[in-house]
Short mmCIF file of C-alpha atoms and ligand atoms in Angstrom, two decimals:
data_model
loop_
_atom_site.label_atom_id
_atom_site.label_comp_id
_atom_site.label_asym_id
_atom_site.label_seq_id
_atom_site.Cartn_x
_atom_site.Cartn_y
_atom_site.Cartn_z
CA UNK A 1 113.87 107.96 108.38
CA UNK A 2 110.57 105.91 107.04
CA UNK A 3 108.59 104.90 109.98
CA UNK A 4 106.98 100.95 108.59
CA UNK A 5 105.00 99.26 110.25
CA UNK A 6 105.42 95.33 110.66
CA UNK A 7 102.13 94.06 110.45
CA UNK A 8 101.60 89.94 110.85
CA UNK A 9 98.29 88.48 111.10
CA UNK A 10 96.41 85.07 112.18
CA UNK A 11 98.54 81.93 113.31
CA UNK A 12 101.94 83.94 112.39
CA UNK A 13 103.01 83.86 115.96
CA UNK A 14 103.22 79.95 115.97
CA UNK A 15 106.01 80.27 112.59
CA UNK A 16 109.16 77.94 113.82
CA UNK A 17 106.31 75.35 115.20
CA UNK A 18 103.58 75.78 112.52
CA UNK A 19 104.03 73.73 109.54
CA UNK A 20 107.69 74.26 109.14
CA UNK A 21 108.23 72.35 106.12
CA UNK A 22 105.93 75.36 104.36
CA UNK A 23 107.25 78.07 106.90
CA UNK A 24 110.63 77.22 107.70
CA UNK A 25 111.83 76.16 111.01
CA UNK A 26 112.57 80.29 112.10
CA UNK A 27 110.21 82.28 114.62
CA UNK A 28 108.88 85.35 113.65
CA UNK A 29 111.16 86.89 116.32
CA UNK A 30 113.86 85.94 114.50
CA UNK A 31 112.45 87.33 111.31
CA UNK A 32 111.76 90.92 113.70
CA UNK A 33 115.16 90.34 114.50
CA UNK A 34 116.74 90.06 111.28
CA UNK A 35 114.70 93.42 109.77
CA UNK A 36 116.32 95.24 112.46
CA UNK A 37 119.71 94.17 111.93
CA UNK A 38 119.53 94.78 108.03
CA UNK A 39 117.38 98.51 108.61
CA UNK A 40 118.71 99.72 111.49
CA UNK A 41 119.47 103.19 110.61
CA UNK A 42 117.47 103.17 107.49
CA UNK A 43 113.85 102.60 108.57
CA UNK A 44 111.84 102.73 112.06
CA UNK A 45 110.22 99.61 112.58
CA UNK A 46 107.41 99.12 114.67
CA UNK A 47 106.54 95.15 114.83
CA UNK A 48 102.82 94.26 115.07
CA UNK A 49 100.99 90.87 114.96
CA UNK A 50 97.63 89.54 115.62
CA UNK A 51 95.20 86.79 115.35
CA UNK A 52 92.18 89.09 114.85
CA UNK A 53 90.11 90.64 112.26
CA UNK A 54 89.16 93.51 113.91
CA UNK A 55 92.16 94.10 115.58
CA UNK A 56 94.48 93.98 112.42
CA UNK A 57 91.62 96.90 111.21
CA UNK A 58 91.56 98.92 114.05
CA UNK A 59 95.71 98.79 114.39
CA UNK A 60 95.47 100.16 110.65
CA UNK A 61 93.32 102.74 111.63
CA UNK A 62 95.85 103.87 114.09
CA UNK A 63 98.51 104.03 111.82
CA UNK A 64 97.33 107.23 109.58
CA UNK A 65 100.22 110.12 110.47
CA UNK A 66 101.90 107.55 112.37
CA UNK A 67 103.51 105.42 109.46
CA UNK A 68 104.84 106.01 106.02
CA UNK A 69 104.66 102.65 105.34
CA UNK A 70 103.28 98.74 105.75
CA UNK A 71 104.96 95.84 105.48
CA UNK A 72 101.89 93.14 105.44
CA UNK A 73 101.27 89.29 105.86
CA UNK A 74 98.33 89.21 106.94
CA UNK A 75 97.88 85.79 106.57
CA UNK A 76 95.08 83.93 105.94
CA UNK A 77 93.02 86.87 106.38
CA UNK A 78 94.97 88.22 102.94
CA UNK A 79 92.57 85.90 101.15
CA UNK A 80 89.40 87.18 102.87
CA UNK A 81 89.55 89.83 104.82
CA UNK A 82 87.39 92.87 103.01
CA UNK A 83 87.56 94.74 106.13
CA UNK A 84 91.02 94.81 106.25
CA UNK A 85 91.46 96.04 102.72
CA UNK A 86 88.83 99.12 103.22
CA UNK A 87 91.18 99.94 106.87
CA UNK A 88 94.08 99.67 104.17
CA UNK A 89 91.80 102.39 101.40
CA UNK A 90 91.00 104.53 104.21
CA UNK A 91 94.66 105.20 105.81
CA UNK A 92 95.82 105.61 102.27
CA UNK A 93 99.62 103.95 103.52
CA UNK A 94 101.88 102.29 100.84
CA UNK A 95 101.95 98.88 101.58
CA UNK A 96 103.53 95.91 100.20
CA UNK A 97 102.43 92.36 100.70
CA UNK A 98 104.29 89.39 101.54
CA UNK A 99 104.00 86.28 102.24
CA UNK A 100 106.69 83.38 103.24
CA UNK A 101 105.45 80.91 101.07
CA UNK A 102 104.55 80.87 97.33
CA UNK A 103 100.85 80.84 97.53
CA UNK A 104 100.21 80.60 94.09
CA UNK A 105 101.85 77.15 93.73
CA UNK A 106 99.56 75.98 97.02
CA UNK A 107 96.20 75.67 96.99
CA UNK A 108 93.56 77.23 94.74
CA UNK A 109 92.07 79.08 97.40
CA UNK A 110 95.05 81.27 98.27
CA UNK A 111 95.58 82.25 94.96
CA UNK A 112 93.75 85.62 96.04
CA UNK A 113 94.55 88.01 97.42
CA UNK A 114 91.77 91.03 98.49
CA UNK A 115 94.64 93.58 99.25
CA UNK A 116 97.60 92.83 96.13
CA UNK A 117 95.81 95.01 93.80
CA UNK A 118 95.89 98.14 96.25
CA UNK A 119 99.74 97.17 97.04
CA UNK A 120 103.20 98.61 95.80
CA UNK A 121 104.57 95.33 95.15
CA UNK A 122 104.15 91.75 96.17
CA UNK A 123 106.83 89.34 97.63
CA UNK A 124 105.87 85.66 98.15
CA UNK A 125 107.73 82.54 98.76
CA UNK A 126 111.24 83.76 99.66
CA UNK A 127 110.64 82.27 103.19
CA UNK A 128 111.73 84.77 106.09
CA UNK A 129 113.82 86.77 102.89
CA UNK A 130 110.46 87.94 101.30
CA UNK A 131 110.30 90.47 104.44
CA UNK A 132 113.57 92.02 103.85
CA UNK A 133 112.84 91.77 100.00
CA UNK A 134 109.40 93.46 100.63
CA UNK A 135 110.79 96.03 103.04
CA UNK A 136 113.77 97.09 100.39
CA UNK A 137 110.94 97.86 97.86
CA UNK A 138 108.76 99.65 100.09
CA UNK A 139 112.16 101.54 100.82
CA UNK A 140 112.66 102.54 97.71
CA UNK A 141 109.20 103.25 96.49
CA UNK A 142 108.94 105.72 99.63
CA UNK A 143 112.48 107.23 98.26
CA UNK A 144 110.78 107.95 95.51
CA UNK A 145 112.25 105.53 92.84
CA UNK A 146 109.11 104.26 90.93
CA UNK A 147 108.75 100.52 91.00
CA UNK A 148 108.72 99.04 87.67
C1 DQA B 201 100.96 83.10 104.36
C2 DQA B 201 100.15 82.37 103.30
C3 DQA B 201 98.69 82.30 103.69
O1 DQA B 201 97.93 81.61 102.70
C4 DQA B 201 98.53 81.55 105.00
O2 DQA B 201 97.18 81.54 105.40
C5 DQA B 201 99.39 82.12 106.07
C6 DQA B 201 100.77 82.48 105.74
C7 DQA B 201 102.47 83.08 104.06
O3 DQA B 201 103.18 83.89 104.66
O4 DQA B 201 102.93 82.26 103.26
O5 DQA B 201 99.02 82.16 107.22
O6 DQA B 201 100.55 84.46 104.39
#
């Protein structure tokens, strides 16, 4: 069984109070919730969320050996964070990015992303559903069916 690891990063843990006409009105407990539900029996899931930098880099570090994959928001930091994308070179772990809302149709400055390019796939702006969107297509790239 794929062990994935549920990486969230800044202001994620405030989802359900945060903005909820961009993030919904759900917690991200009840999106941890829902991935185990749908995976349970098909992937390990660690869950995984914090509000710094250097901790989001140093969890990656941890992860080499200890997961086949990463399921990533990391937020804000997503359009920044160079340090995060050299812990994501140097563990070498498929990844796939996601993201609640559709950044591209928000502002200009989240149009980038620093990590998308090094990433299986991208999901964005599914709400809570671009987890378990992202999480079937890391899956299935770890299965070894090629994504398109
Ligand atoms: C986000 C989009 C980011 O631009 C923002 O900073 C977040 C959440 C999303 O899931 O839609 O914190 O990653």
């Amino acid at each position: 069984m794929s062990r994935i690891a549920v990486i969230n990063g800044p202001n994620l843990n405030m989802l359900g109070r945060r903005e909820p006409g961009i993030y919904g009105s759900g917690s991200l407990e009840d999106i941890q919730r829902a991935l185990s539900g749908r995976f349970q029996g098909r992937a390990e899931l660690g869950f995984h969320q914090s509000n710094s930098e250097g901790e989001l880099v140093s969890l990656i570090q941890t992860l080499a050996g200890a997961a086949d994959g990463i399921l990533l928001n990391a937020g804000a930091y997503t359009h920044t964070s160079v340090a995060i994308r050299d812990a994501l070179l140097a563990v070498d772990i498929p990844f796939v990015e996601v993201h609640l809302s559709n950044v591209h149709a928000r502002e200009q400055f989240r149009h980038g992303s620093l990590m998308a390019d090094l990433a299986v796939g991208v999901v964005a702006g599914f709400g809570a559903a671009s987890y378990e969107l992202g999480l079937e297509g890391l899956l299935g790239y770890l299965g070894g069916r090629e994504s398109p």
